[in-house]
CSV table of C-alpha atoms in Angstrom, one decimal:
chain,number,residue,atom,x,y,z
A,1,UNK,CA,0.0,0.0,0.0
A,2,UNK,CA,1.3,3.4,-1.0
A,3,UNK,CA,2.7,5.9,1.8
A,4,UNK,CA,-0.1,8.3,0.0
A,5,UNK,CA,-2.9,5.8,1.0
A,6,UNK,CA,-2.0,4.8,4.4
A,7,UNK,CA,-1.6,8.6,5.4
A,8,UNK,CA,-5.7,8.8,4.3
A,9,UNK,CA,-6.5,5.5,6.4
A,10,UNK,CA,-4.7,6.9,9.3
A,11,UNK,CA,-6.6,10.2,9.0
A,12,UNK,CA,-9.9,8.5,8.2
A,13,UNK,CA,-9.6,6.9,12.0
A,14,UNK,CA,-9.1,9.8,13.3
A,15,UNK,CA,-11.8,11.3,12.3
A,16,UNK,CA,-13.9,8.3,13.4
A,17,UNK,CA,-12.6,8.2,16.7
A,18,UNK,CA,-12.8,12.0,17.1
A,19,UNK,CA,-16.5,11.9,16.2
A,20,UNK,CA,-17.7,8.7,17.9
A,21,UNK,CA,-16.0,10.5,21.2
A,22,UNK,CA,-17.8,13.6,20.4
A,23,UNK,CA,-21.2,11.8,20.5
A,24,UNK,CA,-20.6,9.8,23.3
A,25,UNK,CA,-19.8,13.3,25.4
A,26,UNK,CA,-23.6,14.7,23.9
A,27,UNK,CA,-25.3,11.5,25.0
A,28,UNK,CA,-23.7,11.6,28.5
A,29,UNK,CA,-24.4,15.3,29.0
A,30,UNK,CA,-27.8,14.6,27.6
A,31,UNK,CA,-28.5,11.8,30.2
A,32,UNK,CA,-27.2,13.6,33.3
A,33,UNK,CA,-29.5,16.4,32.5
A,34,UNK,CA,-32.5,14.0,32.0
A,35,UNK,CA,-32.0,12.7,35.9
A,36,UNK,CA,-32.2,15.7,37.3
A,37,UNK,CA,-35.2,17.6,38.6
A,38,UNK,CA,-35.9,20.8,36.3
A,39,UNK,CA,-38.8,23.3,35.6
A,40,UNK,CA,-40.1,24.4,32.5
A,41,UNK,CA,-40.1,26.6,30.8
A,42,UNK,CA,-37.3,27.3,32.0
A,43,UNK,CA,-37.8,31.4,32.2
A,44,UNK,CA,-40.0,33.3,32.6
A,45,UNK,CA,-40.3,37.8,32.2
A,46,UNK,CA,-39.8,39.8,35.8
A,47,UNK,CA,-43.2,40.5,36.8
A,48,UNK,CA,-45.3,37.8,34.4
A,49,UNK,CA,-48.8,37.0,35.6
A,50,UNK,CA,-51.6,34.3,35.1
A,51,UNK,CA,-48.4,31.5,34.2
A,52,UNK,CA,-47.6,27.5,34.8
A,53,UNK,CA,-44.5,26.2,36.2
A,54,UNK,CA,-44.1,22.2,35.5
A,55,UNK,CA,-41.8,20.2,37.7
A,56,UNK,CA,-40.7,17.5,35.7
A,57,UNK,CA,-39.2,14.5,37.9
A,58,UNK,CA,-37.3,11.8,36.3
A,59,UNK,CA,-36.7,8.4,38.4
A,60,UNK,CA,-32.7,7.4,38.0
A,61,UNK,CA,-33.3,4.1,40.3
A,62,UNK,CA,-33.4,0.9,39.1
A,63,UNK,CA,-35.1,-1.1,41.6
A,64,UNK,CA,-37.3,2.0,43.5
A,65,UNK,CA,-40.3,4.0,42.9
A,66,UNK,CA,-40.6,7.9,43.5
A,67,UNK,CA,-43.2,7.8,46.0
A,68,UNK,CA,-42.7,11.7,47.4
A,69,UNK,CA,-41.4,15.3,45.9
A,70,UNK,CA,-41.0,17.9,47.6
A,71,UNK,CA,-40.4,21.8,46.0
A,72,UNK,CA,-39.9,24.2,48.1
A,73,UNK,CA,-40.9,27.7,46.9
A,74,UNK,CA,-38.4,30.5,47.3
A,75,UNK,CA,-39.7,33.0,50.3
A,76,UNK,CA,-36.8,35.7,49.8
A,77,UNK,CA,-38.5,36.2,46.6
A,78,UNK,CA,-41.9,34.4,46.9
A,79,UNK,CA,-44.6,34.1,45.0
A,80,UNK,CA,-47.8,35.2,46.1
A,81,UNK,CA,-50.1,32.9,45.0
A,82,UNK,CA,-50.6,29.4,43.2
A,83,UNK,CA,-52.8,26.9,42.7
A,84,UNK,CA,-51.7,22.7,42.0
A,85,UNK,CA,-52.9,21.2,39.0
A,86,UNK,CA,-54.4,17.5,39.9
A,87,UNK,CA,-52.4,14.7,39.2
A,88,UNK,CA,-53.7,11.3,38.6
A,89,UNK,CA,-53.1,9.0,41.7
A,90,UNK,CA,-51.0,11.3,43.6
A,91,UNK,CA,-52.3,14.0,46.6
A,92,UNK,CA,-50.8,17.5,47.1
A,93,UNK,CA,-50.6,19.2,50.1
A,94,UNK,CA,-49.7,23.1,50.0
A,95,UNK,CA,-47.9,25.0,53.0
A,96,UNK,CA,-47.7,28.7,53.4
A,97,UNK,CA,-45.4,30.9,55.4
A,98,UNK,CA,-45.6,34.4,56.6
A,99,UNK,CA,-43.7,36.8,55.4
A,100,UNK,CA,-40.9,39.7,56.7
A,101,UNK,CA,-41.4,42.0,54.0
A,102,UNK,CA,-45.0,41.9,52.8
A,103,UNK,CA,-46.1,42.5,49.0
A,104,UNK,CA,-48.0,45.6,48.1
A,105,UNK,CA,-50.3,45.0,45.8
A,106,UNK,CA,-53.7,47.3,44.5
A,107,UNK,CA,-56.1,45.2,46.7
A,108,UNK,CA,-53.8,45.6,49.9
A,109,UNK,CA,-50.6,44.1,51.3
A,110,UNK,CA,-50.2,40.1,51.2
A,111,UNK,CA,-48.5,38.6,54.5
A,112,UNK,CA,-48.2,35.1,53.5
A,113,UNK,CA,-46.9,33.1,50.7
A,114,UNK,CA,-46.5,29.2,49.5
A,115,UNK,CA,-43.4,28.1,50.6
A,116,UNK,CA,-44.0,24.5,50.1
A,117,UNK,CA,-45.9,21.9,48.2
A,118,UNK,CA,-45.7,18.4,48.6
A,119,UNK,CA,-47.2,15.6,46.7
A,120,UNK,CA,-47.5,11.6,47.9
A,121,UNK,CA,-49.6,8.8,47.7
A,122,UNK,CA,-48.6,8.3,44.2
A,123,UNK,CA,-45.7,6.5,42.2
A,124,UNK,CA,-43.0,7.0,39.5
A,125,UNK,CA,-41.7,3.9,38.3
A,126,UNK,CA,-38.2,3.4,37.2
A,127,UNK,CA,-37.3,4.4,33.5
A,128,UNK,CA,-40.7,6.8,33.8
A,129,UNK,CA,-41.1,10.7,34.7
A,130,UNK,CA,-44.0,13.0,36.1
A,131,UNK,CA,-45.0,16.3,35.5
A,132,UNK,CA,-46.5,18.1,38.3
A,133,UNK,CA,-48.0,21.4,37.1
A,134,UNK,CA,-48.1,24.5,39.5
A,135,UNK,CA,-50.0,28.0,38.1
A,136,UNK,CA,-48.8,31.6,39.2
A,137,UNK,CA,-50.5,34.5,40.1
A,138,UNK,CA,-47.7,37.0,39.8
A,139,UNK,CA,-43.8,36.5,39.4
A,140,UNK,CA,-41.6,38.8,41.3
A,141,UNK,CA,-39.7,41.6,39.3
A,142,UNK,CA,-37.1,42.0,42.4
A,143,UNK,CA,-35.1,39.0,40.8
A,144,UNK,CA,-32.7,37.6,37.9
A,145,UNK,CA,-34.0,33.4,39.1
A,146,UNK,CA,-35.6,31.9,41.1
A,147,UNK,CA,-34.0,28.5,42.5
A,148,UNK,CA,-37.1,26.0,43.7
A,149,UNK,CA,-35.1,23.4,45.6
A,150,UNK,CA,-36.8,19.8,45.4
A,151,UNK,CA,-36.2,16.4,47.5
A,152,UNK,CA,-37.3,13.4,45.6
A,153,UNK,CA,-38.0,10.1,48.2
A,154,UNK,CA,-38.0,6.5,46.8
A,155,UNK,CA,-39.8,3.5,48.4
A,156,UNK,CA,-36.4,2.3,49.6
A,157,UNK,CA,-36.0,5.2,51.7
A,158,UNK,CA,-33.7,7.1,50.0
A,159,UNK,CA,-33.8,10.9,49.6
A,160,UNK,CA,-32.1,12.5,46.7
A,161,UNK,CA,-32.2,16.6,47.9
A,162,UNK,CA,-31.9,18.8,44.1
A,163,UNK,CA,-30.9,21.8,46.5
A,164,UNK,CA,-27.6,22.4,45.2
A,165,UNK,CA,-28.0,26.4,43.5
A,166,UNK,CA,-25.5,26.3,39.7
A,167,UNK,CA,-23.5,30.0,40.0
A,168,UNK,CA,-22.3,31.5,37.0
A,169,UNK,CA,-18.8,30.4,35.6
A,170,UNK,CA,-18.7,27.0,38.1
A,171,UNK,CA,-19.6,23.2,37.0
A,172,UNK,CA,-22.8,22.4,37.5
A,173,UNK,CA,-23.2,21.0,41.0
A,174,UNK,CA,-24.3,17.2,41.1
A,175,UNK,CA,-27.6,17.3,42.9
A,176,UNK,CA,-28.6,21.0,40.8
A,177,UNK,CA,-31.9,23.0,42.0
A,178,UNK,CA,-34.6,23.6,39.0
A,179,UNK,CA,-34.0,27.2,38.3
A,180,UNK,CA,-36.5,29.6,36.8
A,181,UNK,CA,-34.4,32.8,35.0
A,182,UNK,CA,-36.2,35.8,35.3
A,183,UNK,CA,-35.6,37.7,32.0
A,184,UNK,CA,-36.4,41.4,31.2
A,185,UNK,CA,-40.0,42.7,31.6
A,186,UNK,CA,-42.2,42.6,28.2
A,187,UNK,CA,-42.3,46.4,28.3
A,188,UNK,CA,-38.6,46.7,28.5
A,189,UNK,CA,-38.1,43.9,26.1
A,190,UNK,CA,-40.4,45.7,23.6
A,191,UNK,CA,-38.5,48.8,24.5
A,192,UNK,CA,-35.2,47.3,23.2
A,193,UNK,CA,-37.1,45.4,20.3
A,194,UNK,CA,-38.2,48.6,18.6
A,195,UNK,CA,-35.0,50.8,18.6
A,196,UNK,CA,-33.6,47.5,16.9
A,197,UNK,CA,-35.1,48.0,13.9
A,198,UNK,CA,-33.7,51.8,13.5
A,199,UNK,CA,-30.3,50.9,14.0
A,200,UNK,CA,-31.0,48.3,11.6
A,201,UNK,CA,-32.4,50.6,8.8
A,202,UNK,CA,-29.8,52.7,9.2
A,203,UNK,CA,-27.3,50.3,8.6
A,204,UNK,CA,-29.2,49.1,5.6
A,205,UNK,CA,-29.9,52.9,4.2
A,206,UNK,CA,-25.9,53.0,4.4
A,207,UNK,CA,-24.9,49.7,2.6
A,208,UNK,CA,-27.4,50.5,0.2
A,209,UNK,CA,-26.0,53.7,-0.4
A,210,UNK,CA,-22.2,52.3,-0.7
A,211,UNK,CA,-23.5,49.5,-2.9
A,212,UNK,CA,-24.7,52.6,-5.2
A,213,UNK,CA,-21.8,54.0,-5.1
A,214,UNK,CA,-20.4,51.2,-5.9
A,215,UNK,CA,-21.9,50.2,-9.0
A,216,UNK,CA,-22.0,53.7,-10.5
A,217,UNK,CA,-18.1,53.6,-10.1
A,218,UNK,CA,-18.4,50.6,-12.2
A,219,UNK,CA,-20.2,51.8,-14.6
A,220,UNK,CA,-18.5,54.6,-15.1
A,221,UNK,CA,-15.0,52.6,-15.8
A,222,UNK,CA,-16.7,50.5,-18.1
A,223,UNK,CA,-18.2,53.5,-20.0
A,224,UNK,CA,-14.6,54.9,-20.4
A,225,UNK,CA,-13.2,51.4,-21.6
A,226,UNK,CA,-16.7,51.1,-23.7
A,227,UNK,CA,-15.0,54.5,-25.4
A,228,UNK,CA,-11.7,54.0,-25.5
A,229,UNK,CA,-12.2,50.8,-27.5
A,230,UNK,CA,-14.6,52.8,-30.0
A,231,UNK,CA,-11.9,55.4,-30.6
A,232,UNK,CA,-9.5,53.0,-30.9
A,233,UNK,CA,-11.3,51.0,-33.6
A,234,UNK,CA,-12.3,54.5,-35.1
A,235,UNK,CA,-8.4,55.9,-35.8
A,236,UNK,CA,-7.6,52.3,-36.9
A,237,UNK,CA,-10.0,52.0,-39.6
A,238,UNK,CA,-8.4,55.9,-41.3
A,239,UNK,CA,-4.8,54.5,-41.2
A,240,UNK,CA,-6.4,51.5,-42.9
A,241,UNK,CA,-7.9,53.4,-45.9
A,242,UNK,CA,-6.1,53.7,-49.0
């Protein structure tokens, strides 16, 4: 076998190898996300009203049901009101605290919040998930996330608590919190939408008016080439005559 084709063999491999690794990474990552506890969406606009939050919870046992979860509500940001969609075969049972710093609002200040909500008598086998479905009055607007910590009980006993809060610019921690992001209000974000499109048009009205430039330039270098070659062609033909 020539050098030539044992050098593309060789690199061929590679490549295999390189992408075969490559895929394995995605489907790892992929599965360690699927175990954990999350929320979805997964963000929401400061300040939204009349939304749904769904905790999704995966079993990762092999030989134990989910027979409790647990999500605790955040209370230095809370939440002022919800209500728990019904879920087939399972009960939930909602907790309220009071709070330091009561929330204003138009029909008068509000003292107490959920903290807690807990569902049981129901059961997640292994290789399955459930959704349990939570609606919001009112998000706060006082906050870039909110972190709803979650503990996760099997019928073997075991506790799994998704408490852990990911920080910017760390790894993720290995028992992570859902977290809702809280992204800029719809007024602001409609705010920054519309002086988009002036910057853009402005940027187009100037391309548009180099592009014109552009092509008159051209135009006018091929006119003089268009008339050199005719005057050319024109004192040719008298030295030509007899």
């Amino acid at each position: 076998m020539s050098p030539k084709h044992t050098t593309l063999r060789r690199a061929l491999r590679r490549t295999t190898l390189v992408t075969t690794l490559a895929a394995a990474g995605l489907l790892t990552a992929a599965g360690s996300a699927f175990a954990h506890v999350t929320v979805h969406p997964d963000s929401y606009p400061k300040g939204a009203t009349d939304g749904t939050l769904t905790f999704r919870v995966p079993n990762e046992e092999d030989n134990a049901d989910t027979t409790q979860v647990q999500v605790l509500l955040p209370t230095d940001h809370p939440i002022p009101s919800v209500l728990v969609a019904p879920e087939p075969g399972w009960t939930a049972q909602v907790k309220t605290t009071a709070l330091k710093n009561p929330i204003k609002t138009d029909d008068g200040a509000i003292n107490e919040a959920v903290s807690e909500i807990t569902w049981t008598k129901g059961s997640i086998e292994p290789g399955q998930y459930q959704d349990f479905s939570v609606a919001f009055g009112q998000l706060p607007d006082d906050a870039d996330q909110l972190a709803f910590k979650a503990l996760q009980t099997y019928s073997d006993g075991k506790v799994v608590r998704w408490i852990e809060v990911p920080k910017s610019g760390q790894a993720e921690p290995e028992n992570p919190a859902p977290v809702l992001k809280l992204t800029k209000a719809a007024d602001e974000a409609a705010s920054s939408a519309s002086a988009a499109p002036k910057a853009s048009s402005a940027a187009a009205s100037d391309s548009t008016t180099r592009n014109l430039g552009i092509a008159g330039l051209i135009a006018g270098v091929l006119g003089i080439g268009t008339a050199a070659v005719a005057l050319y062609r024109s004192r040719l033909a008298r030295l030509q005559r007899p």
